[in-house]
Coordinates of C-alpha atoms in Angstrom, one line a residue:
M1 CA 29.6 -64.4 121.8
N2 CA 26.1 -65.1 123.1
D3 CA 26.0 -68.0 125.7
S4 CA 23.1 -70.0 124.4
P5 CA 22.4 -70.9 120.8
L6 CA 19.7 -68.8 119.1
Q7 CA 16.6 -70.6 117.8
V8 CA 16.0 -70.7 114.0
L9 CA 12.3 -70.8 113.0
T10 CA 10.5 -71.5 109.8
L11 CA 7.3 -69.5 109.7
P12 CA 4.3 -69.8 107.3
T13 CA 3.4 -67.0 104.9
S14 CA 1.4 -66.2 101.8
P15 CA 2.5 -64.6 98.6
H16 CA 2.1 -61.0 97.6
P17 CA 1.3 -60.6 93.9
D18 CA 3.2 -57.3 93.3
Q19 CA 6.8 -58.2 94.2
R20 CA 8.3 -57.9 90.8
P21 CA 11.7 -56.0 91.2
G22 CA 12.6 -53.4 88.6
T23 CA 15.9 -51.8 87.6
N24 CA 16.1 -50.3 91.1
G25 CA 14.9 -53.3 93.1
L26 CA 11.5 -53.6 94.7
R27 CA 10.4 -50.0 95.2
K28 CA 7.1 -49.2 97.1
K29 CA 5.7 -46.7 99.5
T30 CA 7.3 -47.3 102.9
H31 CA 4.0 -48.1 104.5
V32 CA 3.6 -51.1 102.2
F33 CA 6.7 -52.7 103.7
Q34 CA 5.6 -51.7 107.2
S35 CA 1.9 -52.6 107.1
E36 CA 1.3 -55.5 104.8
K37 CA 1.9 -58.8 106.6
N38 CA 5.3 -60.3 105.9
Y39 CA 5.8 -58.1 102.8
L40 CA 9.4 -57.3 103.8
H41 CA 10.2 -60.9 105.0
N42 CA 8.7 -62.5 101.8
F43 CA 10.9 -60.5 99.5
I44 CA 14.1 -61.0 101.6
Q45 CA 13.5 -64.8 101.7
C46 CA 13.0 -64.8 97.9
I47 CA 16.4 -63.0 97.5
F48 CA 18.1 -65.7 99.6
S49 CA 16.2 -68.5 97.9
S50 CA 17.3 -67.3 94.5
I51 CA 20.9 -68.1 95.5
D52 CA 21.8 -71.8 95.2
L53 CA 22.0 -73.4 98.7
R54 CA 25.6 -74.6 98.0
D55 CA 26.7 -71.1 97.2
R56 CA 24.8 -69.6 100.1
Q57 CA 26.1 -71.8 102.9
G58 CA 28.9 -70.0 104.8
S59 CA 29.0 -67.1 102.3
T60 CA 29.5 -63.4 102.9
M61 CA 27.0 -60.7 102.0
V62 CA 27.1 -56.9 102.2
V63 CA 24.3 -54.7 103.5
G64 CA 24.1 -50.9 103.1
G65 CA 21.8 -48.0 102.1
D66 CA 21.1 -44.3 102.4
G67 CA 19.8 -44.4 105.9
R68 CA 16.3 -43.5 105.0
Y69 CA 13.3 -44.2 107.3
F70 CA 12.7 -47.9 108.1
S71 CA 16.2 -48.9 107.1
S72 CA 17.2 -50.0 110.6
T73 CA 14.1 -52.2 111.0
A74 CA 14.7 -53.8 107.6
I75 CA 18.4 -54.4 108.3
Q76 CA 17.6 -56.3 111.6
A77 CA 15.2 -58.5 109.6
I78 CA 17.8 -59.1 106.8
V79 CA 20.4 -60.1 109.4
Q80 CA 18.0 -62.5 111.2
M81 CA 17.0 -64.1 107.9
A82 CA 20.6 -64.3 106.5
A83 CA 21.6 -66.2 109.6
A84 CA 18.7 -68.6 109.2
N85 CA 19.3 -69.1 105.5
G86 CA 22.9 -70.3 106.0
V87 CA 24.9 -67.1 105.2
G88 CA 28.1 -67.1 107.3
R89 CA 28.9 -63.4 107.5
I90 CA 27.2 -60.1 106.9
V91 CA 29.2 -56.9 106.5
I92 CA 27.2 -53.7 107.2
G93 CA 28.1 -50.1 107.1
Q94 CA 28.1 -48.4 110.5
N95 CA 24.5 -47.4 111.4
G96 CA 23.3 -49.2 108.4
I97 CA 24.7 -46.6 106.0
M98 CA 26.8 -47.3 103.0
S99 CA 26.4 -45.6 99.6
T100 CA 25.4 -47.7 96.5
P101 CA 28.8 -47.3 94.9
A102 CA 30.6 -48.2 98.1
V103 CA 28.5 -51.4 98.5
S104 CA 29.5 -52.4 95.0
C105 CA 33.1 -51.6 95.8
V106 CA 33.0 -53.7 99.0
I107 CA 31.3 -56.7 97.4
R108 CA 34.1 -56.8 94.8
K109 CA 36.9 -56.3 97.3
I110 CA 35.9 -59.0 99.8
K111 CA 34.5 -61.3 97.1
A112 CA 31.1 -61.4 98.7
I113 CA 28.3 -63.4 97.1
G114 CA 26.2 -60.3 96.8
G115 CA 24.7 -57.4 98.6
I116 CA 21.4 -55.8 99.6
I117 CA 21.0 -52.1 99.3
L118 CA 18.2 -50.2 101.0
T119 CA 17.4 -47.1 99.1
A120 CA 14.9 -45.5 96.8
S121 CA 17.6 -43.4 95.2
H122 CA 16.4 -39.8 94.6
N123 CA 12.8 -40.5 95.9
P124 CA 11.7 -38.9 99.1
G125 CA 12.1 -40.7 102.4
G126 CA 10.1 -40.8 105.7
P127 CA 6.9 -42.5 106.7
D128 CA 5.1 -41.1 103.7
G129 CA 8.1 -41.5 101.4
D130 CA 9.5 -44.5 99.4
F131 CA 11.5 -47.5 100.3
S132 CA 13.3 -50.0 98.1
I133 CA 15.2 -53.3 98.5
K134 CA 17.8 -54.0 95.8
F135 CA 19.9 -57.1 95.3
N136 CA 23.4 -56.8 93.8
T137 CA 25.2 -60.0 92.7
A138 CA 28.9 -61.0 93.2
S139 CA 30.0 -58.7 90.4
G140 CA 28.9 -55.8 92.5
G141 CA 26.3 -54.8 90.0
P142 CA 22.5 -54.9 90.0
A143 CA 21.0 -58.3 89.6
P144 CA 20.5 -59.2 85.9
E145 CA 17.0 -59.8 84.6
A146 CA 17.3 -63.6 84.9
V147 CA 17.9 -63.2 88.6
T148 CA 15.1 -60.6 89.2
N149 CA 12.7 -62.8 87.3
K150 CA 13.6 -65.8 89.5
I151 CA 13.0 -63.7 92.6
F152 CA 9.6 -62.6 91.3
Q153 CA 8.6 -66.2 90.4
L154 CA 9.6 -67.3 93.9
S155 CA 7.6 -64.5 95.4
R156 CA 4.4 -65.8 93.7
T157 CA 4.6 -69.2 95.3
I158 CA 6.4 -68.6 98.7
E159 CA 4.9 -70.5 101.6
E160 CA 7.4 -70.0 104.4
F161 CA 10.5 -68.1 105.4
A162 CA 13.4 -68.8 107.8
I163 CA 14.3 -66.4 110.5
C164 CA 16.3 -66.2 113.8
P165 CA 14.0 -63.7 115.6
E166 CA 16.0 -63.3 118.8
L167 CA 19.2 -62.2 117.0
R168 CA 19.8 -58.5 117.5
V169 CA 22.7 -56.5 116.0
D170 CA 24.3 -53.3 117.3
L171 CA 24.6 -51.3 114.1
G172 CA 26.4 -48.4 115.8
T173 CA 29.6 -50.0 117.0
I174 CA 32.4 -50.9 114.5
G175 CA 33.7 -54.4 115.0
K176 CA 32.6 -58.1 114.8
Q177 CA 29.7 -59.6 116.6
S178 CA 29.3 -63.4 116.7
F179 CA 26.2 -65.5 117.3
D180 CA 25.8 -69.2 118.0
L181 CA 22.7 -70.7 116.2
E182 CA 21.1 -74.0 117.0
N183 CA 22.1 -76.8 114.6
K184 CA 24.9 -74.6 113.1
F185 CA 28.5 -75.8 113.4
K186 CA 30.0 -72.4 112.9
P187 CA 29.0 -69.1 114.5
F188 CA 27.2 -66.5 112.4
T189 CA 29.2 -63.2 112.2
V190 CA 28.2 -59.6 111.7
E191 CA 30.9 -57.1 110.9
I192 CA 30.1 -53.4 111.3
V193 CA 32.6 -51.4 109.1
D194 CA 33.5 -47.8 108.4
P195 CA 31.3 -47.1 105.3
V196 CA 33.9 -44.8 103.7
E197 CA 37.4 -46.4 104.1
S198 CA 37.4 -49.3 101.7
Y199 CA 35.7 -47.1 99.0
A200 CA 38.1 -44.2 99.7
N201 CA 41.1 -46.6 99.2
S202 CA 39.8 -47.5 95.7
L203 CA 39.5 -43.8 94.8
R204 CA 43.1 -43.2 96.0
N205 CA 44.2 -45.7 93.4
I206 CA 42.2 -44.1 90.7
F207 CA 42.9 -40.4 91.1
D208 CA 46.0 -38.4 92.0
F209 CA 45.0 -37.1 95.4
A210 CA 48.1 -34.9 95.6
V211 CA 47.0 -33.1 92.5
L212 CA 43.5 -32.8 93.8
K213 CA 44.6 -31.5 97.1
E214 CA 46.7 -28.8 95.4
L215 CA 43.6 -27.8 93.4
L216 CA 41.3 -27.6 96.4
S217 CA 43.7 -26.3 99.1
G218 CA 46.9 -25.1 97.4
D219 CA 48.0 -21.5 96.9
N220 CA 45.9 -21.0 93.8
H221 CA 43.0 -23.3 94.9
I222 CA 39.5 -23.1 93.4
Q223 CA 36.3 -22.6 95.4
I224 CA 33.9 -25.4 95.4
R225 CA 30.4 -26.0 96.8
L226 CA 29.1 -29.6 97.3
D227 CA 25.5 -30.4 98.3
A228 CA 24.9 -33.9 99.7
M229 CA 21.1 -33.2 100.1
H230 CA 21.1 -35.0 103.5
G231 CA 21.9 -38.2 101.7
V232 CA 24.6 -40.8 102.3
T233 CA 27.3 -39.0 100.3
G234 CA 27.7 -36.4 103.0
L235 CA 29.9 -38.8 105.0
Y236 CA 32.1 -39.4 101.9
V237 CA 32.4 -35.7 101.0
K238 CA 33.4 -34.7 104.5
K239 CA 36.0 -37.5 104.9
I240 CA 37.5 -37.4 101.4
L241 CA 37.1 -33.9 100.0
C242 CA 37.2 -31.9 103.2
E243 CA 39.4 -33.9 105.7
E244 CA 41.8 -35.5 103.2
L245 CA 41.9 -33.2 100.2
G246 CA 41.6 -30.0 102.2
S247 CA 38.5 -28.4 100.9
P248 CA 37.1 -26.0 103.6
A249 CA 34.5 -27.6 105.9
N250 CA 31.9 -25.0 104.8
S251 CA 32.3 -25.9 101.2
A252 CA 30.1 -29.0 101.9
I253 CA 26.5 -28.5 102.9
N254 CA 23.6 -30.8 104.0
C255 CA 26.1 -33.6 104.8
V256 CA 24.3 -35.2 107.7
P257 CA 22.2 -38.1 106.5
R258 CA 18.6 -37.9 107.6
E259 CA 15.8 -40.4 107.5
D260 CA 13.6 -38.0 105.5
F261 CA 16.4 -36.1 103.7
G262 CA 15.3 -33.0 105.6
G263 CA 11.9 -33.2 104.1
D264 CA 13.2 -32.7 100.6
H265 CA 13.6 -34.6 97.4
P266 CA 17.2 -35.9 97.3
D267 CA 17.4 -35.4 93.6
P268 CA 20.4 -33.7 92.1
D269 CA 18.8 -31.6 89.4
L270 CA 17.8 -28.1 88.7
T271 CA 14.4 -28.6 90.1
Y272 CA 15.3 -29.9 93.5
A273 CA 18.9 -28.8 94.2
T274 CA 17.7 -25.2 94.2
D275 CA 19.9 -24.1 97.2
L276 CA 23.0 -25.1 95.4
V277 CA 21.8 -23.5 92.1
E278 CA 21.1 -20.2 93.7
T279 CA 24.4 -20.2 95.6
M280 CA 26.3 -20.9 92.5
K281 CA 24.6 -18.1 90.7
S282 CA 26.3 -15.7 93.1
G283 CA 29.7 -16.3 91.3
Q284 CA 31.5 -17.0 94.6
Y285 CA 32.2 -20.6 93.6
D286 CA 34.1 -22.1 90.6
F287 CA 32.6 -25.6 90.8
G288 CA 29.5 -27.1 92.3
A289 CA 28.0 -30.5 92.6
A290 CA 25.0 -32.2 94.1
F291 CA 24.4 -35.9 95.0
D292 CA 21.2 -38.0 95.4
G293 CA 20.1 -40.0 98.4
D294 CA 22.3 -43.1 97.9
G295 CA 25.3 -41.4 96.2
D296 CA 25.1 -42.9 92.7
C297 CA 23.9 -39.8 90.8
N298 CA 25.4 -36.3 90.5
M299 CA 24.8 -32.9 88.9
I300 CA 27.7 -30.6 87.9
L301 CA 27.6 -26.8 87.9
G302 CA 30.1 -24.2 86.9
K303 CA 30.5 -20.5 88.0
Q304 CA 27.3 -18.4 87.8
G305 CA 25.3 -21.6 88.0
F306 CA 26.4 -22.9 84.5
F307 CA 24.6 -26.2 84.1
V308 CA 26.4 -29.2 82.7
N309 CA 23.9 -31.6 81.1
P310 CA 24.6 -35.2 82.3
S311 CA 24.9 -36.3 78.7
D312 CA 27.6 -33.7 78.1
S313 CA 29.3 -34.6 81.4
V314 CA 30.1 -38.1 80.4
A315 CA 31.2 -36.9 77.0
V316 CA 33.6 -34.4 78.5
I317 CA 35.1 -37.0 80.8
A318 CA 35.6 -39.3 77.8
A319 CA 37.3 -36.5 75.8
N320 CA 39.6 -35.8 78.8
I321 CA 39.8 -39.4 80.1
F322 CA 43.6 -39.5 80.5
C323 CA 43.4 -36.7 83.1
V324 CA 42.4 -39.6 85.4
P325 CA 45.6 -41.6 86.2
Y326 CA 43.6 -44.9 86.4
F327 CA 43.0 -44.8 82.6
Q328 CA 46.6 -44.0 81.9
H329 CA 47.5 -47.4 83.3
A330 CA 44.4 -49.5 82.5
G331 CA 43.7 -48.1 79.1
V332 CA 40.3 -47.4 77.6
R333 CA 38.3 -50.4 76.3
G334 CA 35.0 -48.8 75.3
F335 CA 32.4 -46.1 76.0
A336 CA 28.6 -46.7 76.5
R337 CA 25.5 -44.7 77.0
S338 CA 21.8 -45.6 77.5
M339 CA 19.8 -45.2 74.3
P340 CA 17.8 -42.1 75.5
T341 CA 21.0 -40.3 76.5
S342 CA 22.2 -37.7 74.0
A343 CA 24.7 -38.7 71.3
A344 CA 27.4 -36.3 72.6
L345 CA 29.4 -39.4 73.7
D346 CA 29.2 -40.8 70.2
M347 CA 31.0 -37.8 68.8
V348 CA 33.9 -38.4 71.2
A349 CA 34.0 -42.1 70.4
R350 CA 34.0 -41.5 66.7
A351 CA 36.9 -39.0 67.0
T352 CA 39.0 -41.2 69.3
K353 CA 38.1 -44.4 67.4
I354 CA 37.0 -46.1 70.7
Q355 CA 34.1 -48.6 70.5
L356 CA 30.7 -47.1 71.6
Y357 CA 27.8 -49.2 72.9
E358 CA 24.2 -48.0 73.0
T359 CA 22.2 -49.9 75.6
P360 CA 18.7 -50.0 77.0
T361 CA 18.1 -48.0 80.2
G362 CA 19.5 -49.8 83.3
W363 CA 23.0 -50.0 84.7
R364 CA 23.0 -53.8 84.5
Y365 CA 23.6 -53.6 80.7
F366 CA 26.8 -51.6 81.3
G367 CA 27.9 -54.2 83.9
S368 CA 27.7 -57.0 81.4
L369 CA 30.0 -55.2 79.1
M370 CA 32.4 -54.3 81.9
D371 CA 32.5 -57.9 83.1
A372 CA 33.5 -58.9 79.6
G373 CA 36.3 -56.3 79.5
R374 CA 34.7 -54.3 76.8
L375 CA 33.8 -51.1 78.7
S376 CA 35.6 -48.4 80.7
L377 CA 33.3 -45.4 80.9
C378 CA 29.6 -45.0 80.7
G379 CA 26.7 -42.7 81.5
E380 CA 23.0 -42.0 81.3
E381 CA 20.9 -38.9 80.9
S382 CA 19.4 -39.3 84.4
F383 CA 22.5 -37.9 86.1
G384 CA 24.4 -41.2 86.3
T385 CA 28.1 -41.6 85.4
G386 CA 30.6 -44.4 86.2
S387 CA 33.6 -46.5 85.3
D388 CA 34.6 -50.1 85.4
Y389 CA 36.3 -50.1 88.8
I390 CA 32.8 -51.0 90.3
R391 CA 29.5 -52.0 88.7
E392 CA 27.3 -49.1 89.8
K393 CA 27.2 -45.4 88.8
D394 CA 29.1 -43.2 91.2
G395 CA 28.4 -39.6 91.9
L396 CA 31.6 -38.9 93.8
W397 CA 33.7 -40.6 91.2
A398 CA 32.2 -38.3 88.6
V399 CA 33.0 -35.2 90.7
L400 CA 36.6 -36.3 91.2
A401 CA 36.9 -37.0 87.5
W402 CA 35.7 -33.4 86.8
L403 CA 38.1 -32.0 89.4
S404 CA 40.9 -33.9 87.8
I405 CA 40.1 -32.3 84.4
L406 CA 40.0 -28.9 86.0
A407 CA 43.4 -29.5 87.7
V408 CA 45.1 -30.5 84.4
R409 CA 43.4 -28.0 82.1
R410 CA 43.2 -25.0 84.5
Q411 CA 40.1 -23.7 82.8
S412 CA 36.6 -23.0 84.1
V413 CA 33.8 -25.5 83.7
E414 CA 32.1 -23.2 81.2
D415 CA 35.3 -22.8 79.1
I416 CA 35.9 -26.6 79.1
M417 CA 32.3 -27.1 77.8
A418 CA 32.7 -24.4 75.2
D419 CA 35.9 -25.9 73.9
H420 CA 34.2 -29.3 73.8
W421 CA 31.3 -28.0 71.7
R422 CA 33.7 -26.3 69.3
T423 CA 35.5 -29.5 68.8
Y424 CA 32.7 -32.1 68.7
G425 CA 29.6 -30.1 68.1
R426 CA 26.8 -29.6 70.6
N427 CA 23.9 -31.9 71.4
Y428 CA 21.1 -29.8 72.8
Y429 CA 19.0 -32.0 75.0
T430 CA 16.0 -32.1 77.1
R431 CA 13.6 -34.7 78.7
F432 CA 9.8 -34.2 79.3
D433 CA 8.2 -36.4 81.9
Y434 CA 4.4 -37.0 81.7
E435 CA 3.8 -38.6 85.1
E436 CA 0.7 -40.5 86.4
V437 CA -1.1 -40.5 83.1
D438 CA -3.8 -43.1 82.4
L439 CA -2.1 -46.4 81.6
D440 CA -4.5 -47.4 78.8
A441 CA -4.3 -44.0 77.1
A442 CA -0.5 -44.1 77.3
V443 CA -0.2 -47.7 75.9
E444 CA -2.7 -46.8 73.0
M445 CA -0.7 -43.7 72.1
M446 CA 2.6 -45.7 72.0
L447 CA 1.1 -48.4 69.9
D448 CA -0.3 -45.9 67.4
L449 CA 3.1 -44.1 67.3
E450 CA 4.9 -47.4 66.6
L451 CA 2.5 -48.2 63.8
M452 CA 3.1 -44.8 62.3
I453 CA 6.9 -44.9 62.4
S454 CA 7.0 -48.5 61.2
D455 CA 5.3 -47.6 57.9
R456 CA 7.9 -47.6 55.1
A457 CA 6.5 -44.3 53.9
F458 CA 7.6 -42.7 57.1
I459 CA 11.3 -43.0 56.3
G460 CA 12.3 -40.0 54.2
Q461 CA 9.4 -37.9 55.4
V462 CA 10.2 -34.2 55.8
F463 CA 9.0 -32.1 58.7
T464 CA 9.2 -28.3 58.2
V465 CA 9.2 -26.0 61.2
G466 CA 9.8 -22.3 60.4
E467 CA 12.7 -22.2 58.0
K468 CA 14.2 -25.5 59.1
K469 CA 13.5 -28.9 57.5
Y470 CA 14.0 -32.3 59.3
Q471 CA 14.1 -35.4 57.1
V472 CA 13.6 -38.8 58.8
E473 CA 16.5 -41.1 58.3
A474 CA 15.5 -44.0 60.5
A475 CA 12.8 -45.0 62.9
D476 CA 12.3 -48.1 65.1
N477 CA 11.4 -49.6 68.4
F478 CA 14.9 -49.9 69.9
E479 CA 16.1 -53.5 70.3
Y480 CA 19.4 -54.4 72.0
S481 CA 21.3 -57.6 71.4
D482 CA 23.9 -58.0 74.2
P483 CA 27.3 -58.5 72.4
V484 CA 28.4 -60.6 75.4
D485 CA 25.7 -63.3 75.8
G486 CA 23.4 -62.6 72.8
T487 CA 20.4 -61.8 75.1
I488 CA 17.9 -59.7 73.2
S489 CA 16.0 -56.9 74.9
R490 CA 13.0 -55.7 72.9
N491 CA 10.6 -52.7 73.1
Q492 CA 13.1 -50.4 74.7
G493 CA 11.7 -47.1 73.3
L494 CA 10.5 -45.6 70.0
R495 CA 13.2 -43.7 68.1
V496 CA 12.9 -41.2 65.2
V497 CA 16.3 -40.3 63.8
F498 CA 16.8 -37.4 61.4
K499 CA 19.5 -36.7 58.9
G500 CA 22.3 -34.8 60.7
G501 CA 22.0 -36.8 63.9
S502 CA 19.0 -35.2 65.8
R503 CA 16.6 -37.6 67.5
I504 CA 13.2 -37.8 69.1
I505 CA 12.6 -40.7 71.6
F506 CA 9.4 -41.9 73.3
R507 CA 9.5 -44.3 76.2
L508 CA 6.7 -45.8 78.4
S509 CA 8.9 -45.8 81.5
G510 CA 6.7 -48.0 83.7
S511 CA 3.5 -48.0 85.7
D512 CA 2.4 -48.2 89.3
S513 CA -0.8 -47.7 91.3
F514 CA -0.7 -44.0 90.3
G515 CA -0.6 -44.6 86.5
A516 CA 2.1 -44.6 83.9
T517 CA 5.0 -42.3 83.0
V518 CA 5.6 -41.3 79.4
R519 CA 9.1 -39.8 78.7
L520 CA 9.9 -37.7 75.7
Y521 CA 13.5 -37.1 74.9
I522 CA 14.7 -34.5 72.4
D523 CA 18.3 -34.6 71.1
S524 CA 19.3 -32.0 68.6
Y525 CA 22.8 -32.0 67.1
E526 CA 24.4 -28.7 66.1
K527 CA 27.8 -28.3 64.5
D528 CA 27.5 -24.8 63.2
I529 CA 30.0 -22.8 65.4
N530 CA 27.6 -19.8 65.3
K531 CA 24.8 -21.8 66.9
L532 CA 26.6 -23.5 69.7
F533 CA 25.6 -21.1 72.5
Q534 CA 21.8 -20.8 72.2
D535 CA 19.3 -21.2 75.0
P536 CA 18.6 -25.0 74.9
Q537 CA 14.9 -24.6 75.0
V538 CA 15.0 -22.2 72.1
A539 CA 17.3 -24.5 70.1
L540 CA 15.0 -27.5 70.8
A541 CA 11.7 -25.8 70.1
E542 CA 11.5 -27.0 66.5
L543 CA 12.0 -30.7 67.4
V544 CA 9.6 -30.4 70.4
S545 CA 7.0 -29.1 68.0
I546 CA 7.5 -32.1 65.7
A547 CA 7.4 -34.6 68.7
L548 CA 4.1 -33.1 69.9
Q549 CA 2.7 -33.2 66.3
L550 CA 3.7 -36.9 65.9
S551 CA 2.5 -38.1 69.3
Q552 CA -0.5 -35.8 70.0
I553 CA 0.6 -36.5 73.6
H554 CA -1.3 -33.6 75.1
E555 CA -4.5 -34.6 73.4
R556 CA -4.0 -38.4 74.1
T557 CA -3.2 -38.0 77.8
G558 CA -5.3 -35.0 78.7
R559 CA -2.2 -33.2 79.8
R560 CA -1.5 -29.6 78.9
G561 CA 2.2 -30.1 79.4
P562 CA 4.9 -32.3 81.1
T563 CA 5.0 -32.8 84.8
V564 CA 8.8 -32.4 84.9
I565 CA 11.2 -30.9 82.4
T566 CA 14.9 -31.9 82.7

């Protein structure tokens, strides 16, 4: 306990016009938070001001992140301002590190009023990288749109912020630190915790660790390779899979979190997780996985580098859901996927007669369904999978779910996928990203596309590519009515659906100072058993051709091709 009360100050400030948080919080280049006057403090104050004062007083909040550059500085400011704004206790992962799913888990376990996560997910870190501040509510999930809108409105009129500038926290020592503040009756408490333990306890109640330990270190154990990409998940992989479940220490690589992720993109896909992909191609390992910076995303690979599309991954978990003991006890309430994700999950839902929800992109839509007791398992095409025990996607949970399936079925990843396709059909799937395109050109292209597909004559139109014909069955600008509260989300992406289940989707994903991103999604359903094992790019070529014909995207954007193909 410090001897003399610490001073609480109210300092003047001016608004910044660009502090509208998105799905992943307020994400900017790190130097923006560092160099623009009070940029960090303004947004933190708006988070606290968005919480009713009566709820805020004496409350508990959780702080974590992926340990990227500038995190320690930001955490000290968050703690100083939390104390000045009436928060009673802050729980922080040791050294400021706690994965996004672990933050969600801890918020729910200790009944905190919310949490602040410092991460830019799979984006690069370092002085020239990205930084983000994300607010999660008491449910453990990302703040809903009503809350983020309130934060943005506050940011446009902010005139002052409260701070206790002399308060300094030791982030490296586990335990409680107490501080007396002037004009406060109770001391302000900071609790530094092991970032893994509470989360690991939840996983022990979900999965059969004895079965998993036998799979990973028993007499007939499989060989696995896990790449944490120098993100936060390295701590969890080492403690849970290596130390507790017995996987050899050398089965986990890049497990030391670094401020700049070793200079790499912490993005678990075929483009950036190349070390893992090449290692898996050697045939030495039966199962491989990579994780992003903050631990909420994952990529699954089988022997010889066999790639499991994220849309297929959630469908396989759904089809084998009772291999996870948690669902044997809790039951299965529903499945959900984001609209651009392939319809592979739909096929499982239809066969099992389990309710399926199709939502806009953004994990908060899943959280609403979970809070209402309607959803058990969900996923999205951008390498995110999760269940209702928390309100965030969870890379390590997905890996343990896959390992549980392997333990029960005793088949390879590739054989499990092959069986799945034979049973449900296969959704060939890809995503093209056209990044940093001219915003005006992108908006004009999307408006013209919507006008075309809204014409009544468009329905029933037949597109012929080679010997194959595709007839339009439906087309719209996706609109979602939340079945829980009736909230309507409009303009979520243009869909062209063909007879037989194939789809083309266009989304204007957002814009920043570098331009807009147009995403093109191709989802081709195939149930002919003789066509289940084609090269995906070959299988998708016809629909890609139709998409390019419809949109004229190369001509309209001046691009010869996509920036990224997933």
